[in-house]
CSV table of C-alpha atoms in Angstrom, one decimal:
chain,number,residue,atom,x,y,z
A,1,UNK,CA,0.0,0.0,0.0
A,2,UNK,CA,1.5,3.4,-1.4
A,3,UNK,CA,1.5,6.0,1.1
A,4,UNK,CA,2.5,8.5,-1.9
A,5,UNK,CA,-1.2,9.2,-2.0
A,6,UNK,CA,-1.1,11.8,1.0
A,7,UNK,CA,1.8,13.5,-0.1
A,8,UNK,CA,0.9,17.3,0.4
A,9,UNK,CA,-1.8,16.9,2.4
A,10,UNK,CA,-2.6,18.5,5.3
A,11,UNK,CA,-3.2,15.6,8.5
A,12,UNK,CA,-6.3,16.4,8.8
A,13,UNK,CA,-6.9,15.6,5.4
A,14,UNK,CA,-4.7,12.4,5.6
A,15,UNK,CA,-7.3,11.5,8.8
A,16,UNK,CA,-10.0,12.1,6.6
A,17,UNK,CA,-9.1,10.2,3.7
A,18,UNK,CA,-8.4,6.9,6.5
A,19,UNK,CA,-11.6,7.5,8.8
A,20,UNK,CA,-9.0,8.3,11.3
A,21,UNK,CA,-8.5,11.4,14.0
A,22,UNK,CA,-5.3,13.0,12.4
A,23,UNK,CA,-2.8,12.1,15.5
A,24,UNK,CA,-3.9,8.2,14.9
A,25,UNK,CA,-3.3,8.9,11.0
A,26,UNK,CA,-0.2,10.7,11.7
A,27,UNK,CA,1.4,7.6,14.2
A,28,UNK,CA,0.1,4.9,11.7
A,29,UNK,CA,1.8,6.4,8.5
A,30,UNK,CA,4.9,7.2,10.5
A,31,UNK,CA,4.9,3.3,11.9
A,32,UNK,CA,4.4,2.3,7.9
A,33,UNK,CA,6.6,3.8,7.1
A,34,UNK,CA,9.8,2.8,9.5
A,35,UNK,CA,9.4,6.6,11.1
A,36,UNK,CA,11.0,8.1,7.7
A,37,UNK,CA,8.1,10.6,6.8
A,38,UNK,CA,8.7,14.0,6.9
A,39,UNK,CA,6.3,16.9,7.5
A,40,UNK,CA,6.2,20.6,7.3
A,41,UNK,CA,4.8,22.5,10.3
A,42,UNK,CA,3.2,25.9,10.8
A,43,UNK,CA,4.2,27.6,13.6
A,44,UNK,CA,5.5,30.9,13.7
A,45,UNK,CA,3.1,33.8,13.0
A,46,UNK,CA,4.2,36.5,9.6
A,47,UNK,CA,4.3,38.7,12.9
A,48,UNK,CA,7.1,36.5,14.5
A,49,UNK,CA,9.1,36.2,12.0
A,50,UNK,CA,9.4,40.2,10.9
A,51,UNK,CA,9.8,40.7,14.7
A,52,UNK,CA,12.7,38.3,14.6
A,53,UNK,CA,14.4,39.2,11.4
A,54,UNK,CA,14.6,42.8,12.7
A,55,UNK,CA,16.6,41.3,15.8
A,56,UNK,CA,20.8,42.4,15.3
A,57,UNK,CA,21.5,39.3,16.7
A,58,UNK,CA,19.7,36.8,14.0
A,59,UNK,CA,21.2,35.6,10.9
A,60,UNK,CA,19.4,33.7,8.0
A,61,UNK,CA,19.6,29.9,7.0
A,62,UNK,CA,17.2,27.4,5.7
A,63,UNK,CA,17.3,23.9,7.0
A,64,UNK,CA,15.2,22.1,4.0
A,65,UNK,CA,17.8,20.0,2.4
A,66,UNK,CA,19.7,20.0,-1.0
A,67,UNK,CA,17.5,19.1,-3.5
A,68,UNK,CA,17.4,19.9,-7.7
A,69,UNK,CA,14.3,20.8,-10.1
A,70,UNK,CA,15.5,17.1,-11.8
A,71,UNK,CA,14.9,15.0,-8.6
A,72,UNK,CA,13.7,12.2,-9.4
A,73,UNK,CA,13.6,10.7,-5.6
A,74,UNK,CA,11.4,10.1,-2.8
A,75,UNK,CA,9.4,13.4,-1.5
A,76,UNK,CA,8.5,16.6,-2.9
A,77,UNK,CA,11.0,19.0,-0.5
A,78,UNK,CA,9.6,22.3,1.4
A,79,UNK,CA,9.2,25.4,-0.9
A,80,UNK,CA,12.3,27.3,1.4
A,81,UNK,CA,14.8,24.7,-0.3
A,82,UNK,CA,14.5,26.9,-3.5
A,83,UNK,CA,12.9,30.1,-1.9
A,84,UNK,CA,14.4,31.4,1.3
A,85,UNK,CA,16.7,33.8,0.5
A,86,UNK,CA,14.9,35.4,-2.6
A,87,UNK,CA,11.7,35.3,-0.5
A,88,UNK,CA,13.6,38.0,1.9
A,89,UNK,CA,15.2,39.8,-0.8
A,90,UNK,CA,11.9,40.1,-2.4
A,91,UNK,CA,9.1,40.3,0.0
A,92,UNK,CA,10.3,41.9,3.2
A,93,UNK,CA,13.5,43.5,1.8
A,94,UNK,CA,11.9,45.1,-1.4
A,95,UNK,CA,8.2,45.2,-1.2
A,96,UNK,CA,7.6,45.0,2.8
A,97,UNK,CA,10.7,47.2,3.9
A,98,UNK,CA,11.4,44.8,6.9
A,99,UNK,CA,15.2,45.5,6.8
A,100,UNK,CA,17.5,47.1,4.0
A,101,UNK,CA,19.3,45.5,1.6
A,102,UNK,CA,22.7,45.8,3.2
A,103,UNK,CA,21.4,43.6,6.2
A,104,UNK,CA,19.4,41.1,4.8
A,105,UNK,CA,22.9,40.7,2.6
A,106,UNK,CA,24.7,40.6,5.6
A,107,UNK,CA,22.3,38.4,7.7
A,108,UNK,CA,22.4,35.9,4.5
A,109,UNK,CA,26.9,36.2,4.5
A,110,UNK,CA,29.4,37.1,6.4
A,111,UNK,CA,27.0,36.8,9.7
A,112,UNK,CA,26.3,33.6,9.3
A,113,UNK,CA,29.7,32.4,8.0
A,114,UNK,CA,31.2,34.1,11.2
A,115,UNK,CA,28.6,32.2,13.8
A,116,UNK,CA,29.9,29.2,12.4
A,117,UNK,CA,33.4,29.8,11.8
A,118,UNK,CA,33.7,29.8,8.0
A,119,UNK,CA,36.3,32.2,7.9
A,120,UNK,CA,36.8,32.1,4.5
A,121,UNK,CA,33.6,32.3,3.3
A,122,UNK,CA,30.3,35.4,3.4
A,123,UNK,CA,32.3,38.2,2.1
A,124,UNK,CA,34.1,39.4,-0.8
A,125,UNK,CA,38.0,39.4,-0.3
A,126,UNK,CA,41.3,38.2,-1.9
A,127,UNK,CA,42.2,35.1,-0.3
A,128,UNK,CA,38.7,34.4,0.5
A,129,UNK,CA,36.2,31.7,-1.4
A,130,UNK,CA,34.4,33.5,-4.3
A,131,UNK,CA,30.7,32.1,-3.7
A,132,UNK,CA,28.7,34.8,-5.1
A,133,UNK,CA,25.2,35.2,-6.1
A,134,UNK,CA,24.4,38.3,-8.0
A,135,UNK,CA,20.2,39.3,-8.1
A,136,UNK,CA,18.5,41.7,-9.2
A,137,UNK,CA,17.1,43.6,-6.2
A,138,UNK,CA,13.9,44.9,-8.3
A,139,UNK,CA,12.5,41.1,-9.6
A,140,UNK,CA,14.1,38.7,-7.2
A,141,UNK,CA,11.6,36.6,-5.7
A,142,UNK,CA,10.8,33.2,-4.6
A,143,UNK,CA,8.3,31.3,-7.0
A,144,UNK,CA,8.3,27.9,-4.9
A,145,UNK,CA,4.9,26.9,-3.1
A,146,UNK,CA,3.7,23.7,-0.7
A,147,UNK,CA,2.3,22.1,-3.7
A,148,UNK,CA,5.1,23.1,-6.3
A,149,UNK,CA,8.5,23.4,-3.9
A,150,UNK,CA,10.7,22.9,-6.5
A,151,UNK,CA,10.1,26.1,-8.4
A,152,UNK,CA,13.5,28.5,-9.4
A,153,UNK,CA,13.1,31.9,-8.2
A,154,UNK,CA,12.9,34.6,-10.2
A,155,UNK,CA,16.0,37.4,-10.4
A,156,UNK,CA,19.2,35.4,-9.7
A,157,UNK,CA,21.1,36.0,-12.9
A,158,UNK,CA,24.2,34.0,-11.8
A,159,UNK,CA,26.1,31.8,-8.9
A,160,UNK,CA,29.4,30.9,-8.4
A,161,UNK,CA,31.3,28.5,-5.3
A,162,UNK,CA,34.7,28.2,-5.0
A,163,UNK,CA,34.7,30.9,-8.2
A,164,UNK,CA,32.8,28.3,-10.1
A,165,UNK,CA,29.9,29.9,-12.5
A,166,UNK,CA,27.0,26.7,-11.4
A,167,UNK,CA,24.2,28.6,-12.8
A,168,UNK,CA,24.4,31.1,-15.9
């Protein structure tokens, strides 16, 4: 028995669709499935999360996994595995004014690469690794959704790591 059928459903749904009360749903598909399903959850409020980006003290990451538009394998990802960063360039950088430019930029770099000591990595400096990722600050945005996560954003014209050119 497939369980593919309630990929991108919501449990509630998934109890539904079984005749079961979601949490029963939830423990019988994880038990089917040797504890290997995955799941997104909702839980910070679009308040939470402007209040927490303006914080000096947070940088930005995403923790969905490396996946590609060609994946042929098992699951369908989470929509910030294409989408985070252009999401904050686009919507609270450009069109929401939640932080400038400069510090999303920063939050997204040589913040981040400095928590974690990368020390040769998040900014631009002989010596230094030359991942770079140059957008357009007027049409970046993130086009990935819970039903299509594996959508390209819109505005990146080109990356390199290590120096590399990986997308032209």
């Amino acid at each position: 028995d497939s369980l593919e059928v309630y990929e991108g459903k919501r449990l509630d749904e998934v109890g539904r669709m079984r005749g079961q009360e979601p949490y029963e749903a939830a423990y019988d598909i994880l038990l089917a499935d040797s504890g290997r399903t995955s799941a997104i959850y909702f839980t910070m409020s679009e308040d939470d999360v402007r209040t927490a980006m303006r914080q000096p003290w947070v940088s930005f990451g995403q923790d969905a996994g490396a996946t590609s538009v060609d994946t042929t394998g098992r699951g369908r990802g989470h929509p910030r595995g294409f989408g985070t960063f252009p999401r904050i360039l686009g919507r609270y950088v450009r069109e929401d004014s939640v932080l400038t430019l400069e510090e999303a930029v920063r939050k997204m770099t040589s913040f981040p690469a400095q928590r974690v000591g990368l020390d040769a990595r998040g900014v631009l400096k002989q010596g230094m690794y030359a991942d770079l990722v140059v957008f357009d600050p007027a049409t970046v945005i993130d086009r990935a959704t819970f039903e299509r996560p594996q959508q390209l954003s819109e505005g990146i014209r080109f990356v390199a790591i290590g120096g590399v050119l990986v997308l032209d």
